[in-house]
Tab-separated table of C-alpha atoms and ligand atoms in Angstrom:
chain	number	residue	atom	x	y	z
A	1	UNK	CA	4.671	70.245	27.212
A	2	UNK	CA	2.387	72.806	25.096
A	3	UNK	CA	-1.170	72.026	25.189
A	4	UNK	CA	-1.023	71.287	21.205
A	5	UNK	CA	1.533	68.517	21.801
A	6	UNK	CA	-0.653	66.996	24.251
A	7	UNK	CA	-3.429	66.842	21.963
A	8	UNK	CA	-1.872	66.053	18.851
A	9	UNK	CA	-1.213	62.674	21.015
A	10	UNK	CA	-5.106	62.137	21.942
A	11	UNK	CA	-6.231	62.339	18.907
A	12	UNK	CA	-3.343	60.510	16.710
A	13	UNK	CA	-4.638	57.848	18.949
A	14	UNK	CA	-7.964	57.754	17.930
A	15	UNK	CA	-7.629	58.035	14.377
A	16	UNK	CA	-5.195	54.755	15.490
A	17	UNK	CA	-8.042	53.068	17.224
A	18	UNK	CA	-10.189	53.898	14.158
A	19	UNK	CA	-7.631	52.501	11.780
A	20	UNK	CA	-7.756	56.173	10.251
A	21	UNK	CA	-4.036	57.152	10.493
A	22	UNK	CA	-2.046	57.590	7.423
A	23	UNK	CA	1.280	56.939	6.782
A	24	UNK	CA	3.565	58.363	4.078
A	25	UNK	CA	5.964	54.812	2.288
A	26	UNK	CA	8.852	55.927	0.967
A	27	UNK	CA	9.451	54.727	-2.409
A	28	UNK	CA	13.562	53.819	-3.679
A	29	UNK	CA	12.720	53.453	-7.459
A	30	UNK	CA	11.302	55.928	-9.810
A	31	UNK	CA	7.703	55.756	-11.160
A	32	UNK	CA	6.545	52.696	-12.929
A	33	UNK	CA	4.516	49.284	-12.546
A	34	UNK	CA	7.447	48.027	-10.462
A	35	UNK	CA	9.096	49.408	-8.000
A	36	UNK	CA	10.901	48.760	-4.716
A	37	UNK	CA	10.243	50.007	-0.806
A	38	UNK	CA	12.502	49.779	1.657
A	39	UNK	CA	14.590	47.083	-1.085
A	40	UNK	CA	11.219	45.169	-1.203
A	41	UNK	CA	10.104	44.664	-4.979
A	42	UNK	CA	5.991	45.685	-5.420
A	43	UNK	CA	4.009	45.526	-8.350
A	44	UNK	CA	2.211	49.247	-8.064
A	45	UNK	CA	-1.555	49.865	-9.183
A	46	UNK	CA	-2.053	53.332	-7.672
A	47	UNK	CA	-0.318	56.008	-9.296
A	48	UNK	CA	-1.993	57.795	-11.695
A	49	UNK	CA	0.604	57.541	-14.256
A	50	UNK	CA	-1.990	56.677	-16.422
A	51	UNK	CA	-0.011	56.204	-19.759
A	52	UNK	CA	3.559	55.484	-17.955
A	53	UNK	CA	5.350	58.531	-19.116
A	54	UNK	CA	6.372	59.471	-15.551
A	55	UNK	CA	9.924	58.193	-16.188
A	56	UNK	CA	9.979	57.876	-19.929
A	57	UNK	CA	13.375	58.676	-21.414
A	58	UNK	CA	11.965	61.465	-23.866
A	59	UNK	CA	10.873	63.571	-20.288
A	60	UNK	CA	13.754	62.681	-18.682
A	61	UNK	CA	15.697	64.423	-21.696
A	62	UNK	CA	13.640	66.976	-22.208
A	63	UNK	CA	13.774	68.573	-18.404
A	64	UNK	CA	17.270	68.325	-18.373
A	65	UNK	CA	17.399	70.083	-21.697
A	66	UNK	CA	14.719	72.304	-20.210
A	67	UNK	CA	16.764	73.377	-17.520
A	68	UNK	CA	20.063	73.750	-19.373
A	69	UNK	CA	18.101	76.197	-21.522
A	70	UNK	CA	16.286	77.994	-19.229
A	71	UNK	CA	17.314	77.677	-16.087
A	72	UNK	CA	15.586	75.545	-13.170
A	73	UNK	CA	14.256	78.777	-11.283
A	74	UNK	CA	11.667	81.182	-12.273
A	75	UNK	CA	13.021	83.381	-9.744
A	76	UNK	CA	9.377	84.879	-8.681
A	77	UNK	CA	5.494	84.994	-9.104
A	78	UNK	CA	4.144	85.441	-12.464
A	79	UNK	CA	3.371	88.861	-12.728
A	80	UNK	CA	6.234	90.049	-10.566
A	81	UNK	CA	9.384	88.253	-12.972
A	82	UNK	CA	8.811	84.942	-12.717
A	83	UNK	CA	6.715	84.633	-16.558
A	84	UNK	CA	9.194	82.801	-18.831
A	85	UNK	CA	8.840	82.864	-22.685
A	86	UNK	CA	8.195	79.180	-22.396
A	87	UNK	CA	5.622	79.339	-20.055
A	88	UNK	CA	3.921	81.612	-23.062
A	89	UNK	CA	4.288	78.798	-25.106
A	90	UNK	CA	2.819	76.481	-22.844
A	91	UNK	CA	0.240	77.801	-22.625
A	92	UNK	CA	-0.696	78.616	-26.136
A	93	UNK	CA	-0.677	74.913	-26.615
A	94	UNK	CA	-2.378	73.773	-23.594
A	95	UNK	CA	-5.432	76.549	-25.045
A	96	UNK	CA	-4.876	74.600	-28.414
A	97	UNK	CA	-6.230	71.178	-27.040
A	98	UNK	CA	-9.367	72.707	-25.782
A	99	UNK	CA	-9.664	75.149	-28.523
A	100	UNK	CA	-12.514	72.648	-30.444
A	101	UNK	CA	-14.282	72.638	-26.984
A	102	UNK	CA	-14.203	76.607	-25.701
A	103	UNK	CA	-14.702	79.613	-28.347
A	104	UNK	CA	-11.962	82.546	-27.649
A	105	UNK	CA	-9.890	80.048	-25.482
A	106	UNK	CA	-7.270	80.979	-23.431
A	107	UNK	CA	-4.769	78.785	-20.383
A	108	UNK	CA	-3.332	80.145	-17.437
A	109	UNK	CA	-0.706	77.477	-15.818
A	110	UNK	CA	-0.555	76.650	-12.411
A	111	UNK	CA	2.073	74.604	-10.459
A	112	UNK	CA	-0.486	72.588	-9.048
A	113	UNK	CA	-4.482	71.420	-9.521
A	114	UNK	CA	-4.663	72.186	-5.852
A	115	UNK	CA	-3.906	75.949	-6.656
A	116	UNK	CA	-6.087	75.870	-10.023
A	117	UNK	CA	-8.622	75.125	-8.724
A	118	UNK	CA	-8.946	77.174	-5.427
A	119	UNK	CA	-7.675	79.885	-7.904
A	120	UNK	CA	-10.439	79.525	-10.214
A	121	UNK	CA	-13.258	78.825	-7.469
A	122	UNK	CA	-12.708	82.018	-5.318
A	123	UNK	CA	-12.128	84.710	-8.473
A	124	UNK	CA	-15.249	82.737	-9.898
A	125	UNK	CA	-16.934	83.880	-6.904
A	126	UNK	CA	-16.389	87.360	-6.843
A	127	UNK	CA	-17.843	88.327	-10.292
A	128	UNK	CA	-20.746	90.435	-9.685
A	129	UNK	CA	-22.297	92.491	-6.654
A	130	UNK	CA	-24.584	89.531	-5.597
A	131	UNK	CA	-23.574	86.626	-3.794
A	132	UNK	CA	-22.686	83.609	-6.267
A	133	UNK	CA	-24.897	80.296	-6.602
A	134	UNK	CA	-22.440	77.450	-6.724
A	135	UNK	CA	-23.482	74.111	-7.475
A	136	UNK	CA	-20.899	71.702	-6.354
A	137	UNK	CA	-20.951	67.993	-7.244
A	138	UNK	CA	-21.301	65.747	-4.068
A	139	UNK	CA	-18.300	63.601	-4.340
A	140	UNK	CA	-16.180	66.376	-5.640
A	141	UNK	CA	-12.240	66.288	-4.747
A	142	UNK	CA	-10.819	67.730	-2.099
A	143	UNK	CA	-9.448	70.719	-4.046
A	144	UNK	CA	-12.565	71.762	-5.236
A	145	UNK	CA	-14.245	71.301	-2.025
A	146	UNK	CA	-11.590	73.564	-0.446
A	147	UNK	CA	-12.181	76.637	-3.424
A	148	UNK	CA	-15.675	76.457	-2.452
A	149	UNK	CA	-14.949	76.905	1.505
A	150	UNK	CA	-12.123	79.837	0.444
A	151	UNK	CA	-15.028	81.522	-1.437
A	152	UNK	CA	-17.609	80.994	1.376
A	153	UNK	CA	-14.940	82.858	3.735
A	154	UNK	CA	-14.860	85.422	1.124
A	155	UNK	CA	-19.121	85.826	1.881
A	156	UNK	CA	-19.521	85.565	-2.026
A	157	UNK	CA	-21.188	82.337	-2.689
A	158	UNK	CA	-25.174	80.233	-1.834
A	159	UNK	CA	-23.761	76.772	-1.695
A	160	UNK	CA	-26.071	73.985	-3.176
A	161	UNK	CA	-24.803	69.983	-3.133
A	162	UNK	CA	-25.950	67.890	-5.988
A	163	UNK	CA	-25.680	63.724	-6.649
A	164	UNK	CA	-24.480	63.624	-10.084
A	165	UNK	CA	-26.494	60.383	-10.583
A	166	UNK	CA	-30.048	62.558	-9.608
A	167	UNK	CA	-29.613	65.663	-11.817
A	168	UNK	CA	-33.530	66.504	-11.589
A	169	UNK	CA	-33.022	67.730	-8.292
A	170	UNK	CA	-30.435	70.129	-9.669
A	171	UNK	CA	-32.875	71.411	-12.035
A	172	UNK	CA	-35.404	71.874	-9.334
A	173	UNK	CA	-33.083	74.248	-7.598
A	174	UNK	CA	-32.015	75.990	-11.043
A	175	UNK	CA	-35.019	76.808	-11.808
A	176	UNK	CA	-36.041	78.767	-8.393
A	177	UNK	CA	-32.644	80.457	-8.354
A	178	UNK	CA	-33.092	84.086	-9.060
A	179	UNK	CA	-28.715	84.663	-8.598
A	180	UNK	CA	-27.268	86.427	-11.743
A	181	UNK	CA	-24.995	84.708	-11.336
A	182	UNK	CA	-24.501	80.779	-11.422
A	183	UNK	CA	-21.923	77.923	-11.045
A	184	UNK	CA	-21.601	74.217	-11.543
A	185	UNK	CA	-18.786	72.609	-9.866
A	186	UNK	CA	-18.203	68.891	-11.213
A	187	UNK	CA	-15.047	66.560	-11.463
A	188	UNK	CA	-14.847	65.130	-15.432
A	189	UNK	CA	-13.822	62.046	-14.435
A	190	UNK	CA	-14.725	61.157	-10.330
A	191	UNK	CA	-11.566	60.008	-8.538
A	192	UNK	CA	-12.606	57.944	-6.414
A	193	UNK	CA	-15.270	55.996	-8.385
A	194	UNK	CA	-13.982	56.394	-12.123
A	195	UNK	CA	-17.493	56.882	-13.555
A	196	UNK	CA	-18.031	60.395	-15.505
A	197	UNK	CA	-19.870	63.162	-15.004
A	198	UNK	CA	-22.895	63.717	-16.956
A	199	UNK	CA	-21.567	66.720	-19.024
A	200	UNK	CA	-24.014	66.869	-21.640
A	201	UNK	CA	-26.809	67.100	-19.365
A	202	UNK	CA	-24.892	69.700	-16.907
A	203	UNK	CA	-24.073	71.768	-20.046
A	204	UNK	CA	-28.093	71.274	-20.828
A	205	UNK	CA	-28.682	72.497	-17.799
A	206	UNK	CA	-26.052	75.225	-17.478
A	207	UNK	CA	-27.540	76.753	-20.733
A	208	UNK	CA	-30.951	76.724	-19.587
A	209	UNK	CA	-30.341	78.735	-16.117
A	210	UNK	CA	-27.994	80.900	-17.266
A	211	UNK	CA	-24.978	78.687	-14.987
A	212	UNK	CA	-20.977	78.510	-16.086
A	213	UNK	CA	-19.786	75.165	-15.783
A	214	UNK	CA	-16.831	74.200	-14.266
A	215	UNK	CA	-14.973	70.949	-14.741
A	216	UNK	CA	-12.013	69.430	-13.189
A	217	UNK	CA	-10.482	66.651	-15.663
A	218	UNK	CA	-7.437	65.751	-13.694
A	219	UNK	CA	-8.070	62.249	-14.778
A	220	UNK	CA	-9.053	62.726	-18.449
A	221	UNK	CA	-6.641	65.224	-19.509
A	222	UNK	CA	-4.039	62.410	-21.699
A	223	UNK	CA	-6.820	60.018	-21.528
A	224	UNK	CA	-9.670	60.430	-22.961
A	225	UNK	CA	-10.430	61.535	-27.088
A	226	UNK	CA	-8.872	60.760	-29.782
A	227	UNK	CA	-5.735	63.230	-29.130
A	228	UNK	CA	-6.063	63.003	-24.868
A	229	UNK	CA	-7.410	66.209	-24.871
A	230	UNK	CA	-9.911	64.982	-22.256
A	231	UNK	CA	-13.449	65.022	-21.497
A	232	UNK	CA	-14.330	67.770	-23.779
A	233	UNK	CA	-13.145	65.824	-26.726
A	234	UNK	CA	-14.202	62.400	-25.994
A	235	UNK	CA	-17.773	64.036	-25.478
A	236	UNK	CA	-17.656	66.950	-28.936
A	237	UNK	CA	-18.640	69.389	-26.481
A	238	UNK	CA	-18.523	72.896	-26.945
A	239	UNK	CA	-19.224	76.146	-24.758
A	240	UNK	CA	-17.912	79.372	-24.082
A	241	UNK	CA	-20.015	78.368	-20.715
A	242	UNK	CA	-16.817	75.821	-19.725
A	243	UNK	CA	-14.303	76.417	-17.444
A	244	UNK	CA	-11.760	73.535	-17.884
A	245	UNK	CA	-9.096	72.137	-15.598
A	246	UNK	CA	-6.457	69.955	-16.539
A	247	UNK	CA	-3.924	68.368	-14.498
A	248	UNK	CA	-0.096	67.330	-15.607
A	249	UNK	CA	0.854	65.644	-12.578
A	250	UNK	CA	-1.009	62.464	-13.707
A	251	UNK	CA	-1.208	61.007	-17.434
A	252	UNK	CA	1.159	64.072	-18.692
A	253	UNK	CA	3.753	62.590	-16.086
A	254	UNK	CA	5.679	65.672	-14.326
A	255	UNK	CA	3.586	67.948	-12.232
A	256	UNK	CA	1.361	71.245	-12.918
A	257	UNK	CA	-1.722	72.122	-14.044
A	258	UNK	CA	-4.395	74.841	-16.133
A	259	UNK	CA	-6.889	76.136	-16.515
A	260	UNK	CA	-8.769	76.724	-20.413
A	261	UNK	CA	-11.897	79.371	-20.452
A	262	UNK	CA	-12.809	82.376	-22.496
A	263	UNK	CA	-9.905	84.504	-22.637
A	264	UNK	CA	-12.073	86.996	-20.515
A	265	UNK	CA	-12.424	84.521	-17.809
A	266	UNK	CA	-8.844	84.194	-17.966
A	267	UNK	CA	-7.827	88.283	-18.199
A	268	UNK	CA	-10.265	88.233	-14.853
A	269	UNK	CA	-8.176	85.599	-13.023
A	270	UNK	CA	-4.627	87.374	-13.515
A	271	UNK	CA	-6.272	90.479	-11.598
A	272	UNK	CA	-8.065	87.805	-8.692
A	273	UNK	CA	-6.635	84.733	-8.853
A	274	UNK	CA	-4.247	84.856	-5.298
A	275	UNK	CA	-2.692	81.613	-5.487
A	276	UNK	CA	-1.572	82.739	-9.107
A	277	UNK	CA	-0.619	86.233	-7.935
A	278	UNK	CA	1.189	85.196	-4.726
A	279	UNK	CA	3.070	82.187	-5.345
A	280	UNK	CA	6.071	81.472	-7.713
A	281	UNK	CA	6.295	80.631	-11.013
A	282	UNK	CA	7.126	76.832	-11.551
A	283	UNK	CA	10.215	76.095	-13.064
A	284	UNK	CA	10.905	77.099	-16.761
A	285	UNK	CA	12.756	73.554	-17.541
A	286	UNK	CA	9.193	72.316	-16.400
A	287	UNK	CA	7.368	74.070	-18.387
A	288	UNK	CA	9.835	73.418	-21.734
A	289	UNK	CA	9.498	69.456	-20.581
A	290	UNK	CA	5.435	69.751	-20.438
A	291	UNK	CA	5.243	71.018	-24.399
A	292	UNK	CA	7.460	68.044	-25.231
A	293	UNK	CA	4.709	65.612	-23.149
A	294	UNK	CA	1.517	67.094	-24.285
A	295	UNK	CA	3.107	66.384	-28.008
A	296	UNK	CA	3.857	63.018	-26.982
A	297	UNK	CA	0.201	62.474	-25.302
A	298	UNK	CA	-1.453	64.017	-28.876
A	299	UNK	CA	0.672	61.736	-30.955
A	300	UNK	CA	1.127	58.700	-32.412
A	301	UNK	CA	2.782	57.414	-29.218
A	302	UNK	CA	-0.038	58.513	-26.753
A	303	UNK	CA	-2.796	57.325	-29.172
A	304	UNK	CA	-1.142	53.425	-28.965
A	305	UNK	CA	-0.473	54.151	-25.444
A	306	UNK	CA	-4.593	55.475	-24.982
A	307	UNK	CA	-5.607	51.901	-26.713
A	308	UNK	CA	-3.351	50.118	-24.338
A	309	UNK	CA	-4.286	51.500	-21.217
A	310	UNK	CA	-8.232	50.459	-23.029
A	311	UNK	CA	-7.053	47.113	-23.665
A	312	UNK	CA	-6.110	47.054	-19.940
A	313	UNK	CA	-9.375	48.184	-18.322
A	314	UNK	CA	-11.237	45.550	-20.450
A	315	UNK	CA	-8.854	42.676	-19.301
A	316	UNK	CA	-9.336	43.914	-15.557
A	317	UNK	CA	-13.027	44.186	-15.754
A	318	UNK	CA	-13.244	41.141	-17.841
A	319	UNK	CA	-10.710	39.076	-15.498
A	320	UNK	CA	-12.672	38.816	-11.995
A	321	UNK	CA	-16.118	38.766	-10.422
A	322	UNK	CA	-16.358	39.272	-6.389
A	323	UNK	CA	-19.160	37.920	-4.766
A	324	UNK	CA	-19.024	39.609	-1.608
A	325	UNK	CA	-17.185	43.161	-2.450
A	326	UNK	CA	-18.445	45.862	-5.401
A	327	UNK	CA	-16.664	46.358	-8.229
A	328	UNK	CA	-18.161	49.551	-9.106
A	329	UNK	CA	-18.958	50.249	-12.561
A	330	UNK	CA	-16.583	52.144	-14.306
A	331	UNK	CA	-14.703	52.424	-18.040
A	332	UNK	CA	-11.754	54.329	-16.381
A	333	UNK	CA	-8.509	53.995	-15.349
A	334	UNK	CA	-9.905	54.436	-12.022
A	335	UNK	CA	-10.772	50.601	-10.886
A	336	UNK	CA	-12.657	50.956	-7.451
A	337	UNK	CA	-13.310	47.656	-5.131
A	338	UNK	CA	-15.601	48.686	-2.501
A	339	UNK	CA	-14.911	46.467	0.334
A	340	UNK	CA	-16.947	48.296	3.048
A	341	UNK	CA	-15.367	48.654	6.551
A	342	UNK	CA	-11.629	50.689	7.233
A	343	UNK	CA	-10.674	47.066	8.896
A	344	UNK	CA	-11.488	44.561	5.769
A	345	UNK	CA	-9.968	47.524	3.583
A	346	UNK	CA	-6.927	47.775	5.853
A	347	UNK	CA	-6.442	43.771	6.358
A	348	UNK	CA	-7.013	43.484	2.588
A	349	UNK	CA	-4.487	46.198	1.785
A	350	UNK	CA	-1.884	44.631	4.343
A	351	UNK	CA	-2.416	41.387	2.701
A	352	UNK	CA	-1.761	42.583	-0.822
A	353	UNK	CA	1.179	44.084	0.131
A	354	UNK	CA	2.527	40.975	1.251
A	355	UNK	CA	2.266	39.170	-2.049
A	356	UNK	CA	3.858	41.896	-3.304
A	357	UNK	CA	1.076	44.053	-4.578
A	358	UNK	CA	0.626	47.949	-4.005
A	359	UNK	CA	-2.958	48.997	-3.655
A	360	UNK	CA	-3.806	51.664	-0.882
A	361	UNK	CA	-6.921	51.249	1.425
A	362	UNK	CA	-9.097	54.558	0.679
A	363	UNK	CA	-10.901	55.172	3.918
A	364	UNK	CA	-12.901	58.086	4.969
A	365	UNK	CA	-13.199	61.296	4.697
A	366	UNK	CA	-11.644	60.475	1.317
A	367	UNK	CA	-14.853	58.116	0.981
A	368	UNK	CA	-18.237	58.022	2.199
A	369	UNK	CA	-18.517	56.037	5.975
A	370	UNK	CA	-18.864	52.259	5.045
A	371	UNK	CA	-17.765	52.799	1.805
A	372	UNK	CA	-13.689	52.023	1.955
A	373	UNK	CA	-12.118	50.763	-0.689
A	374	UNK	CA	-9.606	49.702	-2.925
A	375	UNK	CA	-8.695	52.237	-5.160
A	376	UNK	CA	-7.189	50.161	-8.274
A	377	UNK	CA	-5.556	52.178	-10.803
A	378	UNK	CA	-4.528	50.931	-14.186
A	379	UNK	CA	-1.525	52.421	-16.550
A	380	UNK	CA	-0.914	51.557	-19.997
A	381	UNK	CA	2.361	50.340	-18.472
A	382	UNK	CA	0.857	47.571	-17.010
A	383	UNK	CA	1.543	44.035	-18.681
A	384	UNK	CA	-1.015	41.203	-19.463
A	385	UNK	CA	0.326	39.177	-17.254
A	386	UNK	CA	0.599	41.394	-14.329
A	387	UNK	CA	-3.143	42.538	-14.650
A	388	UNK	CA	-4.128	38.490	-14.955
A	389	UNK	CA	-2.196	37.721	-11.843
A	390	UNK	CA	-3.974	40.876	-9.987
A	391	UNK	CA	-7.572	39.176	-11.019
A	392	UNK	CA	-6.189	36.364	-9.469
A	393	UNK	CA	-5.085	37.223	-5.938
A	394	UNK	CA	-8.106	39.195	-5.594
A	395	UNK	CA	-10.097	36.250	-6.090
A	396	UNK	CA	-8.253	34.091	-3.935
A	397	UNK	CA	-7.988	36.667	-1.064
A	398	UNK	CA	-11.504	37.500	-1.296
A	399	UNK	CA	-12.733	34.003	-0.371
A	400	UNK	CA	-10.001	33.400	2.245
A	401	UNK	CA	-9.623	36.851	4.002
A	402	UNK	CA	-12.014	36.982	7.161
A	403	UNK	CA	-14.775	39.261	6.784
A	404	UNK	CA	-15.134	42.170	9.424
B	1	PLP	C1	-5.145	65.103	-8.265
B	1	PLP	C2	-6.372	65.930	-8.381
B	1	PLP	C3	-6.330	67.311	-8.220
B	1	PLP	C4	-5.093	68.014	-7.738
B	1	PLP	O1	-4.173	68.154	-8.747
B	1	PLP	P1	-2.619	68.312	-8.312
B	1	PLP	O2	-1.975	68.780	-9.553
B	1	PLP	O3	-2.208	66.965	-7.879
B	1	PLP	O4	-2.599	69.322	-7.212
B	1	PLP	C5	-7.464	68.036	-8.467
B	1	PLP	N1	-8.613	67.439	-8.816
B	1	PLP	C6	-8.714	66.099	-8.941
B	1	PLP	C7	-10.002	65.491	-9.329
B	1	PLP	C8	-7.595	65.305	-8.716
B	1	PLP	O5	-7.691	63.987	-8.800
């Protein structure tokens, strides 16, 4: 047997013995609030089909439309063939909903957040002949985390890590900072947690030293403001300083992403941005189905579907008290129960399932060691009655389940 193979089997086993191991379920139905595995019926709280229009009969149409019209193929990268009129489109209305929030805004669409956001980190990173100061937010996602270590390997970046809760300390290393050039990393909304990130006082700060600021909304864009144009709007923010990225995988309900900045900061990323250069264009009928959600999401139907998903969060947060586990504070979607070990998160997971609930253990490195979790996620597709009998079973299981 190759050496790998050998290994892979050691250490499968002790991410086993550590109750670290994920597994992939296989889901039968589409999208929703209920939905079957395996021909077993579960009530889901962990997509992040925030306002339910991952299999809403307007998308449906409108990608098969989409593709009828333009084809389901781009055929190549976007700057070899692959750049559809609609993708122009797209983008001039994905710049529209940050255009209050980001003078001389322009978008650039990705196919994923993943790719935006390494994209936007490493070009970023190479403006200028000094090495870049980035300032990344400690419980950052993954993707951002990952830009940041692509840049590093590029030798172009002074990494700093800041608690978004202690932004004094930032300062203190602002101020001694003598790079020309300077960059704040933060999530908008934190996806493991739910809270948000102190914009105001980042922008503050990003003013004062000179910094761009860089924020990842994958879990405001549809959300949050008045028209779900995200963090920017909910907070009346405004700076040519902001580099915004929105996600369409989640609340816009098909998959993609962009990125808003000053159309300079754009014109720079179509000359560095590799993922964008060396990967292919997503799919035109995608692109013609995201303009018909990001209408929806700044309409009539995503406003009632905004004060839904509201009315939600405040019957969750209102509906149970733990006395042993943490509800951590939050006015998201994003409903965290910190339950502490991998085992009580696993047993407590495994238990759920069984009465027929889906709500996925978050363990480490995803989280912070002793910090696992329940990662509850609420959609304005969720029903009264199904949030109420949630409150419920978590109250009952957390007095009954043993404690590890
Ligand atoms: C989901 C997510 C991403 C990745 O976006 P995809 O479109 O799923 O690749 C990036 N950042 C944050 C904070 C996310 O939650």
């Amino acid at each position: 047997m190759p050496f790998a193979l050998d290994q892979i089997d050691t250490e499968l086993a002790i991410l086993d013995r550590e109750q670290l191991r994920r597994s992939i379920r296989s889901v039968d139905t589409p999208c929703g609030t209920e939905i079957q595995i395996g021909g077993k019926a579960l009530l889901a709280f962990c997509s992040n089909d925030y306002l339910g229009l991952a299999n809403h009969p307007e998308l449906i149409a409108a990608l098969s439309e989409g593709a009828t019209r333009f084809g389901t193929g781009s055929g190549a990268s976007h700057l070899i063939s692959g750049h559809h009129i609609i993708h122009d489109e797209l983008e001039a209305k994905l710049a529209s909903t940050q255009s209050g929030a980001i003078p001389n805004v322009r978008a650039l669409f990705f196919s994923t957040g993943y790719l935006a956001n390494i994209s936007a980190i490493t070009a970023l990173s190479l403006i200028g002949k000094d090495k870049t100061s980035i300032y990344s937010a400690a419980l950052n996602h993954a993707s951002l985390i990952d830009g940041i270590r692509l840049a590093r390997g590029q030798g172009s970046v002074n990494l700093h890590v800041f608690d978004h809760h202690h932004l004094a300390a930032l300062e203190d290393i602002l101020r001694d900072d003598s790079a020309p050039h300077k960059l704040i990393v933060t999530d908008g909304v934190f996806s493991m947690d739910g809270d948000l990130a102190p914009v105001q006082e980042l922008l503050r700060l990003a003013n004062q030293y000179d910094a761009l600021l860089m924020i990842d909304d994958a879990h405001g864009f549809g959300v949050l403001g008045k028209h779900g144009y995200g963090l920017l709007e909910d907070q009346t923010i405004c700076s040519d300083r902001i580099i915004y990225i929105g996600t369409l995988g989640k609340a816009a309900g098909l998959n993609g992403a962009f990125v808003c900045a000053h159309e300079k900061i754009i014109a720079w990323f179509i000359q560095k941005a590799r993922p964008y250069i060396y990967s292919t264009a997503s799919s035109p009928a995608l692109a013609f189905a995201l303009l018909r959600s990001i209408s929806l999401i700044e309409g009539n139907l995503g406003q009632e579907l905004r004060a839904r998903l509201q009315r939600n969060i405040t019957l969750w947060k209102n509906g149970v008290t733990f006395t042993h586990w943490n509800r951590l504070e939050s006015n998201t979607a994003i409903q965290p129960v910190v339950v502490g070990s991998n085992e009580t998160a696993l047993r407590l997971a495994s238990a759920l399932d069984q009465l027929g609930y889906w709500i996925p253990a978050i363990r480490p490195p995803t989280v912070p060691k002793g910090m696992a979790r329940l990662r509850i996620t609420l959609s304005a597709a969720h029903s009264d009655e199904q949030i109420q009998g949630l409150c419920k079973v978590l109250s009952d299981l957390e007095q009954n389940l043993p404690r590890s």
